[in-house]
Amino acid sequence: MKKILSFVVVAVLALSLAACGNSGAPAQGEGSAAGEGTSKETLVMATNGAFPPYEYYDGDVMVGIDVEMAQAVADKLGMELQIEDMDFGAIIAAVQSGKADMGVAGMTVTEERLENVNFSDSYATGIQVVIVKEGSDIATIDDLEGKMIGVQESTTGHIYCADTPENGGYGEENVTAYTTGANAVEALKTGKVDCVVIDNEPAKAFVAANEGLKILETEFAVEDYAIAIAKDNTELVEKVNKALAELKADGTLDAIVAKYIPAE
Ligand code: ARG
């Protein structure tokens, strides 16, 4: 049912884009990244469904930019998308062990992660930002020293903040990690932490859903999001990159993003 629905959404978007005379052409080669030679029928996506607007629950259905993008990639590969929800920190291991074919979770490309997995081409930019309570004495990131920082466990926000001051961090003792960003935001509301460092789009969603919070204007770090794939599965990396290039060229990816991040 979900597959049919998202297909309808993509088809409608494609039609309306075509109607605007903006149908575009595939970036590379003809046709789609076909699924010939694929031994598996299912394309297993590991994610952490607590990261709006990339992946989150609408009732019991996981929705979001990553979910629809992964569905569109699976369609191009002629595969059935299967979503496995897990802690963010478990995704890389799931991809490495083959439990999942790909990690799609607003995941930032980092040198450290590249030692363990491959990444597709980037499909979005993420920015680490700081959420504080309205009226907080934290005005810029220079005021974070000595404060308690809430983060989502194993995310880049966690890794950067827990690093030593010499490396631009604030020290482990000043960081509290929570399983989800929402839990970190809850801790901010109840005063257990003084701020939360998290990606900008989820930050906007959390601030919109909770009263009395704001996002600082100074940004912490600018990052690229990409799909994580096992080191030895270069075939899938190529197929995913081809599919992504097509989805970028024909406006599908932009349309998915626009659906979840309305222009301000
Ligand atoms: N971009 C950050 C990172 O890669 C956070 C991603 C968190 N994603 C999620 N689905 N919870 O570490």
CSV table of C-alpha atoms and ligand atoms in Angstrom, one decimal:
chain,number,residue,atom,x,y,z
A,1,MET,CA,0.0,0.0,0.0
A,2,LYS,CA,2.7,2.4,1.0
A,3,LYS,CA,4.7,1.6,-2.1
A,4,ILE,CA,1.7,2.3,-4.3
A,5,LEU,CA,1.0,5.5,-2.5
A,6,SER,CA,4.5,6.8,-2.9
A,7,PHE,CA,4.6,5.7,-6.5
A,8,VAL,CA,1.4,7.8,-7.0
A,9,VAL,CA,3.0,10.7,-5.3
A,10,VAL,CA,6.1,10.5,-7.4
A,11,ALA,CA,4.0,10.0,-10.6
A,12,VAL,CA,1.9,13.0,-9.8
A,13,LEU,CA,4.9,15.1,-9.0
A,14,ALA,CA,6.6,14.0,-12.3
A,15,LEU,CA,3.5,14.9,-14.2
A,16,SER,CA,3.2,18.3,-12.7
A,17,LEU,CA,6.8,19.0,-13.3
A,18,ALA,CA,6.4,17.9,-16.9
A,19,ALA,CA,3.4,20.2,-17.2
A,20,CYS,CA,5.7,23.0,-16.1
A,21,GLY,CA,8.0,22.1,-19.0
A,22,ASN,CA,10.7,21.2,-16.5
A,23,SER,CA,10.9,17.4,-17.0
A,24,GLY,CA,14.7,17.5,-17.5
A,25,ALA,CA,16.8,14.6,-18.7
A,26,PRO,CA,18.7,11.9,-16.9
A,27,ALA,CA,22.2,13.2,-16.0
A,28,GLN,CA,24.1,10.2,-17.2
A,29,GLY,CA,23.3,7.6,-19.9
A,30,GLU,CA,19.8,6.5,-21.0
A,31,GLY,CA,17.1,4.7,-19.1
A,32,SER,CA,17.2,3.9,-15.5
A,33,ALA,CA,19.6,2.1,-13.2
A,34,ALA,CA,18.0,-1.3,-14.0
A,35,GLY,CA,18.0,-4.1,-11.5
A,36,GLU,CA,19.4,-6.8,-13.8
A,37,GLY,CA,21.8,-9.0,-12.1
A,38,THR,CA,20.5,-8.1,-8.6
A,39,SER,CA,20.4,-11.3,-6.6
A,40,LYS,CA,18.2,-9.9,-3.8
A,41,GLU,CA,14.7,-8.7,-4.4
A,42,THR,CA,14.6,-6.5,-1.3
A,43,LEU,CA,16.7,-3.4,-0.7
A,44,VAL,CA,17.0,-3.2,3.1
A,45,MET,CA,17.4,0.3,4.4
A,46,ALA,CA,18.7,0.9,8.0
A,47,THR,CA,17.6,4.1,9.5
A,48,ASN,CA,16.6,5.8,12.8
A,49,GLY,CA,13.0,7.0,12.5
A,50,ALA,CA,13.3,9.9,14.9
A,51,PHE,CA,14.8,12.5,12.7
A,52,PRO,CA,12.1,14.7,11.1
A,53,PRO,CA,11.8,15.7,8.2
A,54,TYR,CA,14.2,13.0,7.0
A,55,GLU,CA,12.6,10.0,8.8
A,56,TYR,CA,9.9,10.0,11.3
A,57,TYR,CA,6.6,8.4,12.1
A,58,ASP,CA,3.2,9.6,10.8
A,59,GLY,CA,1.1,7.2,12.9
A,60,ASP,CA,2.8,3.8,12.4
A,61,VAL,CA,4.1,4.6,9.0
A,62,MET,CA,7.6,5.9,8.6
A,63,VAL,CA,7.7,8.9,6.2
A,64,GLY,CA,10.2,11.6,5.3
A,65,ILE,CA,12.7,12.7,2.7
A,66,ASP,CA,15.0,9.8,3.1
A,67,VAL,CA,12.1,7.3,3.0
A,68,GLU,CA,10.7,8.6,-0.2
A,69,MET,CA,14.1,9.1,-1.8
A,70,ALA,CA,15.0,5.5,-0.9
A,71,GLN,CA,11.7,4.3,-2.3
A,72,ALA,CA,12.4,6.1,-5.5
A,73,VAL,CA,15.9,4.5,-5.6
A,74,ALA,CA,14.5,1.1,-5.0
A,75,ASP,CA,11.9,1.6,-7.7
A,76,LYS,CA,14.7,2.5,-10.2
A,77,LEU,CA,16.6,-0.7,-9.1
A,78,GLY,CA,13.5,-2.8,-9.5
A,79,MET,CA,13.7,-3.8,-5.9
A,80,GLU,CA,11.4,-3.8,-2.9
A,81,LEU,CA,12.3,-1.4,-0.2
A,82,GLN,CA,12.4,-2.8,3.3
A,83,ILE,CA,12.9,-0.4,6.2
A,84,GLU,CA,14.7,-1.4,9.4
A,85,ASP,CA,14.4,1.1,12.3
A,86,MET,CA,17.2,1.1,14.8
A,87,ASP,CA,19.3,3.3,17.0
A,88,PHE,CA,21.4,5.7,14.9
A,89,GLY,CA,24.6,4.3,16.4
A,90,ALA,CA,23.7,0.8,15.1
A,91,ILE,CA,23.3,1.7,11.4
A,92,ILE,CA,26.9,1.5,10.3
A,93,ALA,CA,27.4,-1.9,11.9
A,94,ALA,CA,24.1,-3.1,10.2
A,95,VAL,CA,25.5,-2.0,6.8
A,96,GLN,CA,28.9,-3.5,7.5
A,97,SER,CA,27.5,-6.9,8.5
A,98,GLY,CA,25.1,-7.0,5.6
A,99,LYS,CA,22.0,-6.9,7.9
A,100,ALA,CA,21.1,-3.9,5.8
A,101,ASP,CA,22.1,-3.0,2.2
A,102,MET,CA,22.2,0.7,2.9
A,103,GLY,CA,22.0,3.3,5.7
A,104,VAL,CA,19.7,6.2,4.8
A,105,ALA,CA,19.4,8.4,7.9
A,106,GLY,CA,20.5,12.0,7.2
A,107,MET,CA,23.9,10.5,7.7
A,108,THR,CA,26.9,12.8,7.4
A,109,VAL,CA,29.9,11.7,5.4
A,110,THR,CA,32.9,11.8,7.8
A,111,GLU,CA,36.5,10.5,7.4
A,112,GLU,CA,36.0,8.1,10.3
A,113,ARG,CA,32.8,6.6,8.8
A,114,LEU,CA,34.5,6.3,5.4
A,115,GLU,CA,37.0,3.9,7.1
A,116,ASN,CA,34.1,1.5,7.7
A,117,VAL,CA,31.6,2.1,4.9
A,118,ASN,CA,31.3,3.6,1.4
A,119,PHE,CA,29.1,6.6,0.8
A,120,SER,CA,27.0,7.4,-2.2
A,121,ASP,CA,27.2,10.9,-3.8
A,122,SER,CA,25.7,13.5,-1.4
A,123,TYR,CA,22.0,14.2,-1.7
A,124,ALA,CA,21.6,17.0,0.9
A,125,THR,CA,23.4,19.5,3.1
A,126,GLY,CA,23.1,19.4,6.9
A,127,ILE,CA,24.1,22.0,9.3
A,128,GLN,CA,24.8,21.4,13.0
A,129,VAL,CA,22.9,24.1,15.0
A,130,VAL,CA,22.3,24.9,18.6
A,131,ILE,CA,18.9,24.9,20.2
A,132,VAL,CA,18.5,26.8,23.5
A,133,LYS,CA,15.5,27.9,25.6
A,134,GLU,CA,14.2,31.3,24.9
A,135,GLY,CA,15.9,33.7,27.3
A,136,SER,CA,19.0,31.5,27.6
A,137,ASP,CA,22.3,33.2,28.3
A,138,ILE,CA,23.8,31.2,25.5
A,139,ALA,CA,23.9,33.6,22.5
A,140,THR,CA,26.5,32.1,20.3
A,141,ILE,CA,28.6,28.9,20.1
A,142,ASP,CA,31.3,30.7,22.0
A,143,ASP,CA,29.1,30.6,25.1
A,144,LEU,CA,28.9,26.8,25.2
A,145,GLU,CA,32.0,26.3,27.2
A,146,GLY,CA,31.2,24.9,30.6
A,147,LYS,CA,27.6,24.3,29.7
A,148,MET,CA,25.9,20.9,29.5
A,149,ILE,CA,25.3,20.0,25.9
A,150,GLY,CA,22.6,17.5,24.9
A,151,VAL,CA,23.1,15.5,21.7
A,152,GLN,CA,21.8,12.4,19.9
A,153,GLU,CA,24.1,9.5,20.6
A,154,SER,CA,26.7,8.6,17.9
A,155,THR,CA,25.8,11.6,15.7
A,156,THR,CA,28.3,14.1,14.4
A,157,GLY,CA,26.9,16.6,16.9
A,158,HIS,CA,27.9,14.1,19.6
A,159,ILE,CA,31.3,13.4,18.1
A,160,TYR,CA,32.2,17.1,17.6
A,161,CYS,CA,31.0,18.3,21.0
A,162,ALA,CA,32.5,15.5,23.0
A,163,ASP,CA,35.9,16.0,21.4
A,164,THR,CA,38.7,17.8,23.3
A,165,PRO,CA,38.8,21.6,23.4
A,166,GLU,CA,42.1,21.4,21.4
A,167,ASN,CA,40.1,19.8,18.6
A,168,GLY,CA,37.3,22.3,18.8
A,169,GLY,CA,35.0,20.3,21.1
A,170,TYR,CA,33.9,20.9,24.7
A,171,GLY,CA,35.0,17.7,26.4
A,172,GLU,CA,33.0,14.5,27.1
A,173,GLU,CA,32.2,15.7,30.6
A,174,ASN,CA,30.1,18.5,29.2
A,175,VAL,CA,28.0,16.3,26.9
A,176,THR,CA,25.0,14.2,27.6
A,177,ALA,CA,24.0,11.8,24.8
A,178,TYR,CA,20.4,10.6,24.3
A,179,THR,CA,19.0,7.9,22.1
A,180,THR,CA,17.0,10.4,20.1
A,181,GLY,CA,17.1,14.1,19.3
A,182,ALA,CA,13.6,14.3,20.8
A,183,ASN,CA,14.9,13.0,24.1
A,184,ALA,CA,17.7,15.5,24.1
A,185,VAL,CA,15.1,18.3,23.4
A,186,GLU,CA,13.0,17.0,26.3
A,187,ALA,CA,16.1,17.2,28.5
A,188,LEU,CA,16.6,20.8,27.4
A,189,LYS,CA,13.0,21.6,28.3
A,190,THR,CA,13.4,20.1,31.8
A,191,GLY,CA,16.7,21.9,32.4
A,192,LYS,CA,18.9,18.7,32.4
A,193,VAL,CA,21.0,20.2,29.6
A,194,ASP,CA,21.6,23.9,28.6
A,195,CYS,CA,21.4,23.4,24.8
A,196,VAL,CA,21.1,20.7,22.2
A,197,VAL,CA,23.4,20.4,19.2
A,198,ILE,CA,21.7,18.8,16.3
A,199,ASP,CA,21.1,19.0,12.5
A,200,ASN,CA,19.2,22.1,11.3
A,201,GLU,CA,16.1,20.5,9.8
A,202,PRO,CA,15.3,18.3,12.8
A,203,ALA,CA,16.1,21.3,15.0
A,204,LYS,CA,13.5,23.4,13.1
A,205,ALA,CA,10.9,20.6,13.5
A,206,PHE,CA,11.6,20.2,17.3
A,207,VAL,CA,11.4,24.0,17.8
A,208,ALA,CA,8.2,24.1,15.9
A,209,ALA,CA,6.7,21.3,18.0
A,210,ASN,CA,7.9,22.7,21.4
A,211,GLU,CA,7.2,26.1,22.9
A,212,GLY,CA,9.9,28.3,24.3
A,213,LEU,CA,12.8,27.1,22.3
A,214,LYS,CA,14.9,28.8,19.6
A,215,ILE,CA,17.8,28.1,17.3
A,216,LEU,CA,21.0,30.1,17.6
A,217,GLU,CA,22.0,31.9,14.4
A,218,THR,CA,25.6,30.8,14.6
A,219,GLU,CA,26.2,27.5,12.9
A,220,PHE,CA,28.3,24.7,14.3
A,221,ALA,CA,29.3,22.8,11.2
A,222,VAL,CA,28.2,22.3,7.6
A,223,GLU,CA,28.0,18.7,6.4
A,224,ASP,CA,27.0,16.5,3.4
A,225,TYR,CA,24.4,13.8,3.8
A,226,ALA,CA,24.9,10.6,1.8
A,227,ILE,CA,23.8,6.9,1.7
A,228,ALA,CA,26.1,4.5,3.5
A,229,ILE,CA,26.8,1.2,1.7
A,230,ALA,CA,29.1,-1.7,2.6
A,231,LYS,CA,32.7,-1.3,1.6
A,232,ASP,CA,32.7,-4.3,-0.7
A,233,ASN,CA,29.4,-3.5,-2.4
A,234,THR,CA,30.7,-1.0,-5.0
A,235,GLU,CA,28.1,-2.4,-7.4
A,236,LEU,CA,25.3,-1.0,-5.2
A,237,VAL,CA,27.2,2.3,-4.8
A,238,GLU,CA,27.3,2.7,-8.6
A,239,LYS,CA,23.6,1.8,-9.0
A,240,VAL,CA,22.5,4.1,-6.2
A,241,ASN,CA,24.6,7.0,-7.6
A,242,LYS,CA,23.1,6.5,-11.0
A,243,ALA,CA,19.6,6.4,-9.5
A,244,LEU,CA,20.4,9.5,-7.4
A,245,ALA,CA,21.7,11.4,-10.5
A,246,GLU,CA,18.5,10.6,-12.3
A,247,LEU,CA,16.3,11.7,-9.4
A,248,LYS,CA,18.3,14.9,-9.1
A,249,ALA,CA,18.2,15.6,-12.9
A,250,ASP,CA,14.4,15.0,-13.3
A,251,GLY,CA,13.4,17.1,-10.3
A,252,THR,CA,12.1,14.1,-8.3
A,253,LEU,CA,14.5,14.7,-5.4
A,254,ASP,CA,13.7,18.5,-5.3
A,255,ALA,CA,10.0,17.7,-5.3
A,256,ILE,CA,10.4,15.3,-2.4
A,257,VAL,CA,12.4,17.9,-0.4
A,258,ALA,CA,9.9,20.6,-1.2
A,259,LYS,CA,7.1,18.4,0.1
A,260,TYR,CA,8.8,18.1,3.5
A,261,ILE,CA,10.6,21.4,3.7
A,262,PRO,CA,8.3,24.0,2.4
A,263,ALA,CA,10.1,27.1,1.1
A,264,GLU,CA,10.1,29.9,3.7
B,1,ARG,N1,23.8,14.1,10.4
B,1,ARG,C1,24.1,13.5,11.7
B,1,ARG,C2,25.1,12.4,11.6
B,1,ARG,O1,25.3,11.8,10.6
B,1,ARG,C3,22.8,13.1,12.4
B,1,ARG,C4,22.0,12.1,11.7
B,1,ARG,C5,20.9,11.5,12.6
B,1,ARG,N2,20.0,10.7,11.9
B,1,ARG,C6,19.0,10.1,12.4
B,1,ARG,N3,18.2,9.4,11.6
B,1,ARG,N4,18.8,10.1,13.7
B,1,ARG,O2,25.6,12.0,12.6
